[in-house]
Amino acid sequence: MCIISMKAVAPLFLLRRSLYATLSPAYCNTAATTSSAHCSCYTYSFASGLLKSIRAFSAMSADTAASPSSSNDDVLKLATFFSGGESVVGVVRGEAVWPLQNVLKSDVVKFFSVKDMLGVINHWNLLKDSIYMEGPGVALSSVNLQAPFPRPSGAIMCIGKNYLDHVKEVDTWKSAPGIATPDAPKHPIVFTKAPQSVVGPGAAIKYPHGISSHVDYEAELAVIIGKRGRAIKREDALAHVFGYTILNDVTARDLQKRHQQWFLGKSCDTFCPMGPWIVPASEIDGQNLLIQCWINDELRQNGRTSQMIFSIAELIETISAAITLEPGDIIATGTPAGVGSGFNPPRHLSPGDSIRIRIEGIGELHNTVEY
């Protein structure tokens, strides 16, 4: 006799019910213009709802925490890239990108400029349901991706020692006063990086010869603020998040130790690789993502954002208690264990090294260290 587990079957009923609700938004209606051509247009809201249903089914039916693919090809992503000699924002799906200005309803284009990511963030509530992608798009391999914000106009706020295992490996730095403490912090440690340190995917990290010989990597989830606010309560914090991207908080450890304040050691030119794109917060749960880092194809960091000491909501609450957060502000949420300085002896970066950071649901950020 065949016995079917309700644990296995229940998600199917939930998926079917969710799909019925999701399918209510209509496909692009082209009946007025053609009776034979198939319309490949679809709206962001339809696609987003459908994908959420599928991901919910996958989450309910999965019993293991297998390593995910580099990204979910069906998740909508927003990238900045060069086109016609200027930077434009594009919509990425799979291995193709469409300039955002070209896939919006014509009446929306008339009223909004979407040439940079900040403009997209500021008008996202009106733009998101007006995206119609048709045709093959442009191959990602043929465009030059930039950081989502090639030169951020807002702050790049970073969090130190926000993973307990990283706190423990930091305790091995006994000769680093102001950095090495054996206990988890009682309050978030907040510092900043200079905007001019930002580079995009594939860009070189320039080795700072003459001022540092202990260059380190830190794979981090970066939160992109989408809504202005001050004194934001923890329970309201995630409503202020526009989306997520990957950030490598490259650090000159010797400068960090020498100057006590971390800004200089964190802000050398090219020390903030970011990208390859932003995934809207509606698409993924930023507080439960696998985060990994490989140096020359050797896995060094392997953690989950659920292991943060201070959650994303707590960080937003803490920072906004003193500082008004603005759209486009960036919060790098800390790094898990496995940084080069955590090894004995330390395994810092050298010219020629390749760095690959993967965050579940977002994708991969690749950079190399150059002389």
Short mmCIF file of N, CA and C in Angstrom, two decimals, residues 149-281:
data_model
loop_
_atom_site.label_atom_id
_atom_site.label_comp_id
_atom_site.label_asym_id
_atom_site.label_seq_id
_atom_site.Cartn_x
_atom_site.Cartn_y
_atom_site.Cartn_z
N PHE A 149 25.55 51.89 -7.58
CA PHE A 149 25.81 53.32 -7.44
C PHE A 149 27.30 53.54 -7.75
N PRO A 150 27.65 53.92 -8.97
CA PRO A 150 29.08 54.07 -9.29
C PRO A 150 29.80 55.04 -8.37
N ARG A 151 29.12 56.09 -7.93
CA ARG A 151 29.66 56.99 -6.91
C ARG A 151 28.50 57.36 -5.98
N PRO A 152 28.33 56.62 -4.89
CA PRO A 152 27.17 56.86 -4.02
C PRO A 152 27.09 58.30 -3.55
N SER A 153 25.88 58.84 -3.58
CA SER A 153 25.67 60.18 -3.05
C SER A 153 25.34 60.14 -1.57
N GLY A 154 24.93 58.98 -1.10
CA GLY A 154 24.62 58.81 0.31
C GLY A 154 25.76 58.17 1.06
N ALA A 155 25.51 57.86 2.31
CA ALA A 155 26.53 57.29 3.18
C ALA A 155 26.70 55.80 2.93
N ILE A 156 27.95 55.32 3.11
CA ILE A 156 28.23 53.89 3.14
C ILE A 156 28.56 53.54 4.59
N MET A 157 27.56 53.06 5.31
CA MET A 157 27.71 52.74 6.72
C MET A 157 27.98 51.24 6.86
N CYS A 158 28.94 50.90 7.67
CA CYS A 158 29.36 49.51 7.81
C CYS A 158 29.27 49.08 9.28
N ILE A 159 29.10 47.79 9.47
CA ILE A 159 28.96 47.24 10.83
C ILE A 159 30.11 46.30 11.11
N GLY A 160 30.81 46.56 12.20
CA GLY A 160 31.93 45.72 12.60
C GLY A 160 31.49 44.62 13.56
N LYS A 161 32.08 43.46 13.39
CA LYS A 161 31.90 42.34 14.32
C LYS A 161 30.43 42.03 14.59
N ASN A 162 29.71 41.70 13.52
CA ASN A 162 28.28 41.42 13.64
C ASN A 162 27.95 39.94 13.50
N TYR A 163 28.98 39.09 13.45
CA TYR A 163 28.80 37.64 13.45
C TYR A 163 29.67 37.08 14.58
N LEU A 164 29.09 36.23 15.43
CA LEU A 164 29.80 35.77 16.62
C LEU A 164 31.08 35.03 16.26
N ASP A 165 31.04 34.19 15.22
CA ASP A 165 32.25 33.46 14.84
C ASP A 165 33.35 34.41 14.38
N HIS A 166 32.96 35.51 13.76
CA HIS A 166 33.96 36.51 13.36
C HIS A 166 34.53 37.21 14.58
N VAL A 167 33.69 37.46 15.58
CA VAL A 167 34.17 38.05 16.83
C VAL A 167 35.24 37.14 17.44
N LYS A 168 35.00 35.84 17.42
CA LYS A 168 35.96 34.89 18.01
C LYS A 168 37.28 34.88 17.25
N GLU A 169 37.21 34.96 15.91
CA GLU A 169 38.48 34.96 15.17
C GLU A 169 39.20 36.29 15.34
N VAL A 170 38.47 37.36 15.55
CA VAL A 170 39.09 38.66 15.81
C VAL A 170 39.86 38.63 17.12
N ASP A 171 39.42 37.80 18.06
CA ASP A 171 40.10 37.69 19.36
C ASP A 171 41.52 37.17 19.22
N THR A 172 41.86 36.62 18.06
CA THR A 172 43.23 36.15 17.87
C THR A 172 44.18 37.31 17.56
N TRP A 173 43.63 38.50 17.29
CA TRP A 173 44.45 39.65 16.97
C TRP A 173 44.84 40.37 18.26
N LYS A 174 45.56 39.70 19.13
CA LYS A 174 45.85 40.24 20.45
C LYS A 174 46.61 41.56 20.40
N SER A 175 47.32 41.78 19.31
CA SER A 175 48.14 42.99 19.21
C SER A 175 47.39 44.14 18.54
N ALA A 176 46.06 44.06 18.50
CA ALA A 176 45.29 45.09 17.80
C ALA A 176 44.34 45.80 18.77
N PRO A 177 44.85 46.70 19.63
CA PRO A 177 43.97 47.40 20.54
C PRO A 177 42.92 48.20 19.79
N GLY A 178 41.70 48.16 20.29
CA GLY A 178 40.62 48.85 19.63
C GLY A 178 39.92 47.99 18.60
N ILE A 179 40.52 46.87 18.23
CA ILE A 179 39.89 45.95 17.28
C ILE A 179 39.59 44.62 17.95
N ALA A 180 40.60 44.05 18.64
CA ALA A 180 40.45 42.72 19.22
C ALA A 180 39.81 42.80 20.60
N THR A 181 38.60 42.29 20.69
CA THR A 181 37.92 42.15 21.98
C THR A 181 37.27 40.78 21.98
N PRO A 182 37.31 40.06 23.09
CA PRO A 182 36.86 38.67 23.10
C PRO A 182 35.35 38.49 23.15
N ASP A 183 34.62 39.53 23.47
CA ASP A 183 33.18 39.39 23.67
C ASP A 183 32.39 40.02 22.53
N ALA A 184 31.19 39.49 22.33
CA ALA A 184 30.30 40.08 21.34
C ALA A 184 29.94 41.50 21.75
N PRO A 185 29.88 42.43 20.82
CA PRO A 185 29.54 43.81 21.17
C PRO A 185 28.13 43.91 21.73
N LYS A 186 27.94 44.82 22.65
CA LYS A 186 26.62 45.04 23.23
C LYS A 186 25.80 46.00 22.39
N HIS A 187 26.48 46.77 21.58
CA HIS A 187 25.82 47.70 20.67
C HIS A 187 26.50 47.60 19.31
N PRO A 188 25.79 47.88 18.23
CA PRO A 188 26.42 47.81 16.91
C PRO A 188 27.62 48.74 16.79
N ILE A 189 28.66 48.25 16.15
CA ILE A 189 29.86 49.04 15.87
C ILE A 189 29.69 49.60 14.46
N VAL A 190 29.56 50.91 14.35
CA VAL A 190 29.25 51.55 13.07
C VAL A 190 30.44 52.40 12.62
N PHE A 191 30.86 52.19 11.38
CA PHE A 191 31.89 53.03 10.78
C PHE A 191 31.50 53.28 9.33
N THR A 192 32.29 54.04 8.60
CA THR A 192 31.94 54.37 7.22
C THR A 192 33.11 54.09 6.28
N LYS A 193 32.76 53.99 5.01
CA LYS A 193 33.75 53.89 3.94
C LYS A 193 33.55 55.10 3.02
N ALA A 194 34.63 55.54 2.39
CA ALA A 194 34.55 56.69 1.49
C ALA A 194 33.85 56.29 0.19
N PRO A 195 32.99 57.16 -0.36
CA PRO A 195 32.30 56.84 -1.62
C PRO A 195 33.25 56.56 -2.77
N GLN A 196 34.41 57.23 -2.77
CA GLN A 196 35.35 57.03 -3.88
C GLN A 196 36.06 55.68 -3.83
N SER A 197 35.80 54.89 -2.79
CA SER A 197 36.38 53.55 -2.73
C SER A 197 35.56 52.53 -3.51
N VAL A 198 34.37 52.93 -4.01
CA VAL A 198 33.46 52.00 -4.68
C VAL A 198 33.95 51.67 -6.09
N VAL A 199 33.94 50.38 -6.41
CA VAL A 199 34.17 49.89 -7.77
C VAL A 199 33.13 48.82 -8.07
N GLY A 200 32.99 48.47 -9.32
CA GLY A 200 31.96 47.53 -9.71
C GLY A 200 32.45 46.11 -9.90
N PRO A 201 31.56 45.24 -10.35
CA PRO A 201 31.94 43.85 -10.62
C PRO A 201 32.99 43.76 -11.71
N GLY A 202 33.98 42.91 -11.49
CA GLY A 202 35.05 42.74 -12.46
C GLY A 202 36.16 43.76 -12.36
N ALA A 203 35.96 44.81 -11.59
CA ALA A 203 36.98 45.86 -11.47
C ALA A 203 38.14 45.37 -10.61
N ALA A 204 39.29 45.98 -10.80
CA ALA A 204 40.47 45.60 -10.05
C ALA A 204 40.49 46.27 -8.68
N ILE A 205 40.92 45.50 -7.68
CA ILE A 205 41.24 46.05 -6.37
C ILE A 205 42.73 46.39 -6.41
N LYS A 206 43.07 47.66 -6.32
CA LYS A 206 44.46 48.09 -6.45
C LYS A 206 45.20 47.87 -5.13
N TYR A 207 46.25 47.08 -5.18
CA TYR A 207 47.02 46.80 -3.97
C TYR A 207 47.75 48.07 -3.53
N PRO A 208 47.58 48.49 -2.27
CA PRO A 208 48.14 49.77 -1.82
C PRO A 208 49.61 49.66 -1.41
N HIS A 209 50.47 49.42 -2.37
CA HIS A 209 51.90 49.27 -2.09
C HIS A 209 52.43 50.51 -1.38
N GLY A 210 53.26 50.28 -0.40
CA GLY A 210 53.89 51.38 0.31
C GLY A 210 53.16 51.84 1.55
N ILE A 211 51.85 51.52 1.65
CA ILE A 211 51.12 51.92 2.85
C ILE A 211 50.50 50.73 3.57
N SER A 212 50.39 49.59 2.89
CA SER A 212 49.81 48.41 3.55
C SER A 212 50.34 47.13 2.91
N SER A 213 50.54 46.12 3.76
CA SER A 213 50.92 44.79 3.28
C SER A 213 50.01 43.72 3.87
N HIS A 214 48.92 44.15 4.52
CA HIS A 214 47.97 43.22 5.15
C HIS A 214 46.57 43.54 4.65
N VAL A 215 46.32 43.26 3.39
CA VAL A 215 45.02 43.56 2.79
C VAL A 215 44.10 42.35 2.93
N ASP A 216 42.90 42.61 3.40
CA ASP A 216 41.96 41.53 3.73
C ASP A 216 40.64 41.73 2.99
N TYR A 217 39.84 40.68 2.95
CA TYR A 217 38.53 40.67 2.30
C TYR A 217 37.45 40.46 3.37
N GLU A 218 36.25 40.95 3.11
CA GLU A 218 35.10 40.73 4.00
C GLU A 218 33.84 40.68 3.14
N ALA A 219 33.26 39.50 2.97
CA ALA A 219 32.02 39.35 2.21
C ALA A 219 30.84 39.82 3.05
N GLU A 220 30.02 40.69 2.47
CA GLU A 220 28.93 41.26 3.26
C GLU A 220 27.66 41.46 2.42
N LEU A 221 26.53 41.32 3.08
CA LEU A 221 25.25 41.72 2.52
C LEU A 221 25.08 43.22 2.75
N ALA A 222 24.78 43.95 1.69
CA ALA A 222 24.56 45.39 1.81
C ALA A 222 23.08 45.69 1.65
N VAL A 223 22.57 46.50 2.57
CA VAL A 223 21.18 46.93 2.56
C VAL A 223 21.10 48.29 1.88
N ILE A 224 20.17 48.44 0.95
CA ILE A 224 19.96 49.71 0.26
C ILE A 224 18.68 50.35 0.81
N ILE A 225 18.82 51.53 1.37
CA ILE A 225 17.67 52.22 1.94
C ILE A 225 16.82 52.80 0.81
N GLY A 226 15.51 52.65 0.94
CA GLY A 226 14.60 53.15 -0.10
C GLY A 226 13.63 54.21 0.36
N LYS A 227 13.56 54.42 1.67
CA LYS A 227 12.57 55.36 2.21
C LYS A 227 13.20 56.17 3.33
N ARG A 228 13.04 57.47 3.25
CA ARG A 228 13.62 58.38 4.24
C ARG A 228 13.01 58.12 5.62
N GLY A 229 13.84 58.25 6.66
CA GLY A 229 13.29 58.09 8.00
C GLY A 229 14.30 58.37 9.09
N ARG A 230 13.79 58.81 10.21
CA ARG A 230 14.59 58.99 11.42
C ARG A 230 13.83 58.42 12.60
N ALA A 231 14.57 57.93 13.59
CA ALA A 231 13.95 57.29 14.77
C ALA A 231 12.99 56.19 14.34
N ILE A 232 13.47 55.33 13.42
CA ILE A 232 12.64 54.26 12.89
C ILE A 232 12.56 53.12 13.89
N LYS A 233 11.38 52.68 14.19
CA LYS A 233 11.19 51.57 15.12
C LYS A 233 11.56 50.25 14.44
N ARG A 234 12.04 49.33 15.25
CA ARG A 234 12.48 48.05 14.72
C ARG A 234 11.40 47.36 13.90
N GLU A 235 10.17 47.41 14.38
CA GLU A 235 9.09 46.72 13.68
C GLU A 235 8.73 47.39 12.35
N ASP A 236 9.17 48.61 12.15
CA ASP A 236 8.89 49.31 10.89
C ASP A 236 10.11 49.37 9.98
N ALA A 237 11.23 48.86 10.44
CA ALA A 237 12.51 49.10 9.76
C ALA A 237 12.56 48.53 8.35
N LEU A 238 12.07 47.32 8.16
CA LEU A 238 12.21 46.68 6.85
C LEU A 238 11.39 47.38 5.77
N ALA A 239 10.40 48.17 6.17
CA ALA A 239 9.63 48.95 5.20
C ALA A 239 10.47 50.06 4.58
N HIS A 240 11.63 50.34 5.18
CA HIS A 240 12.53 51.38 4.66
C HIS A 240 13.62 50.79 3.77
N VAL A 241 13.61 49.48 3.57
CA VAL A 241 14.63 48.82 2.76
C VAL A 241 14.14 48.70 1.33
N PHE A 242 14.95 49.20 0.39
CA PHE A 242 14.62 49.06 -1.04
C PHE A 242 15.07 47.71 -1.56
N GLY A 243 16.29 47.31 -1.20
CA GLY A 243 16.79 46.06 -1.73
C GLY A 243 18.14 45.70 -1.16
N TYR A 244 18.78 44.71 -1.79
CA TYR A 244 20.03 44.17 -1.26
C TYR A 244 21.02 43.97 -2.40
N THR A 245 22.30 44.10 -2.07
CA THR A 245 23.36 43.80 -3.02
C THR A 245 24.53 43.19 -2.25
N ILE A 246 25.63 42.91 -2.95
CA ILE A 246 26.83 42.33 -2.35
C ILE A 246 27.88 43.41 -2.22
N LEU A 247 28.59 43.42 -1.11
CA LEU A 247 29.67 44.38 -0.89
C LEU A 247 30.87 43.66 -0.28
N ASN A 248 32.04 43.98 -0.78
CA ASN A 248 33.29 43.45 -0.22
C ASN A 248 33.97 44.57 0.56
N ASP A 249 33.97 44.45 1.87
CA ASP A 249 34.57 45.48 2.73
C ASP A 249 36.08 45.22 2.82
N VAL A 250 36.78 45.49 1.73
CA VAL A 250 38.23 45.28 1.68
C VAL A 250 38.89 46.20 2.72
N THR A 251 39.88 45.65 3.43
CA THR A 251 40.46 46.35 4.58
C THR A 251 41.97 46.20 4.61
N ALA A 252 42.65 47.30 4.86
CA ALA A 252 44.09 47.26 5.14
C ALA A 252 44.24 47.11 6.65
N ARG A 253 44.51 45.90 7.11
CA ARG A 253 44.50 45.63 8.55
C ARG A 253 45.57 46.44 9.29
N ASP A 254 46.72 46.61 8.67
CA ASP A 254 47.78 47.35 9.36
C ASP A 254 47.40 48.82 9.53
N LEU A 255 46.74 49.40 8.52
CA LEU A 255 46.25 50.77 8.68
C LEU A 255 45.14 50.83 9.71
N GLN A 256 44.29 49.82 9.71
CA GLN A 256 43.20 49.76 10.68
C GLN A 256 43.73 49.75 12.11
N LYS A 257 44.77 48.97 12.34
CA LYS A 257 45.37 48.89 13.67
C LYS A 257 46.13 50.16 14.02
N ARG A 258 46.86 50.68 13.05
CA ARG A 258 47.74 51.82 13.30
C ARG A 258 46.97 53.08 13.68
N HIS A 259 45.81 53.28 13.03
CA HIS A 259 45.10 54.55 13.21
C HIS A 259 43.94 54.44 14.19
N GLN A 260 43.64 53.25 14.69
CA GLN A 260 42.55 53.05 15.65
C GLN A 260 41.18 53.29 15.00
N GLN A 261 40.90 54.53 14.59
CA GLN A 261 39.70 54.75 13.81
C GLN A 261 39.84 53.96 12.50
N TRP A 262 38.76 53.34 12.05
CA TRP A 262 38.86 52.38 10.96
C TRP A 262 38.76 52.99 9.57
N PHE A 263 38.38 54.26 9.47
CA PHE A 263 38.03 54.86 8.19
C PHE A 263 39.14 54.74 7.16
N LEU A 264 40.36 55.07 7.52
CA LEU A 264 41.45 55.07 6.55
C LEU A 264 41.75 53.67 6.03
N GLY A 265 41.79 52.70 6.94
CA GLY A 265 42.09 51.33 6.53
C GLY A 265 40.98 50.68 5.72
N LYS A 266 39.79 51.25 5.79
CA LYS A 266 38.64 50.71 5.07
C LYS A 266 38.36 51.45 3.76
N SER A 267 39.01 52.59 3.53
CA SER A 267 38.59 53.48 2.45
C SER A 267 39.63 53.72 1.38
N CYS A 268 40.66 52.90 1.31
CA CYS A 268 41.62 53.06 0.22
C CYS A 268 40.88 52.96 -1.12
N ASP A 269 41.40 53.63 -2.12
CA ASP A 269 40.78 53.56 -3.45
C ASP A 269 40.58 52.10 -3.87
N THR A 270 39.40 51.81 -4.41
CA THR A 270 38.98 50.48 -4.91
C THR A 270 38.67 49.49 -3.79
N PHE A 271 38.60 49.94 -2.55
CA PHE A 271 38.38 49.02 -1.42
C PHE A 271 36.91 48.75 -1.12
N CYS A 272 36.02 49.09 -2.06
CA CYS A 272 34.60 48.80 -1.82
C CYS A 272 33.94 48.24 -3.09
N PRO A 273 34.34 47.05 -3.54
CA PRO A 273 33.63 46.41 -4.65
C PRO A 273 32.16 46.17 -4.27
N MET A 274 31.28 46.45 -5.21
CA MET A 274 29.84 46.35 -4.94
C MET A 274 29.11 45.90 -6.19
N GLY A 275 28.09 45.07 -6.01
CA GLY A 275 27.29 44.63 -7.15
C GLY A 275 26.94 43.14 -7.03
N PRO A 276 26.60 42.47 -8.12
CA PRO A 276 26.58 43.04 -9.46
C PRO A 276 25.33 43.85 -9.77
N TRP A 277 24.34 43.77 -8.88
CA TRP A 277 23.06 44.46 -9.08
C TRP A 277 22.33 44.52 -7.74
N ILE A 278 21.17 45.15 -7.74
CA ILE A 278 20.31 45.19 -6.56
C ILE A 278 19.11 44.28 -6.80
N VAL A 279 18.78 43.47 -5.81
CA VAL A 279 17.55 42.68 -5.83
C VAL A 279 16.55 43.37 -4.90
N PRO A 280 15.38 43.74 -5.40
CA PRO A 280 14.40 44.39 -4.53
C PRO A 280 14.06 43.55 -3.31
N ALA A 281 13.78 44.24 -2.20
CA ALA A 281 13.54 43.54 -0.93
C ALA A 281 12.32 42.63 -1.00
#
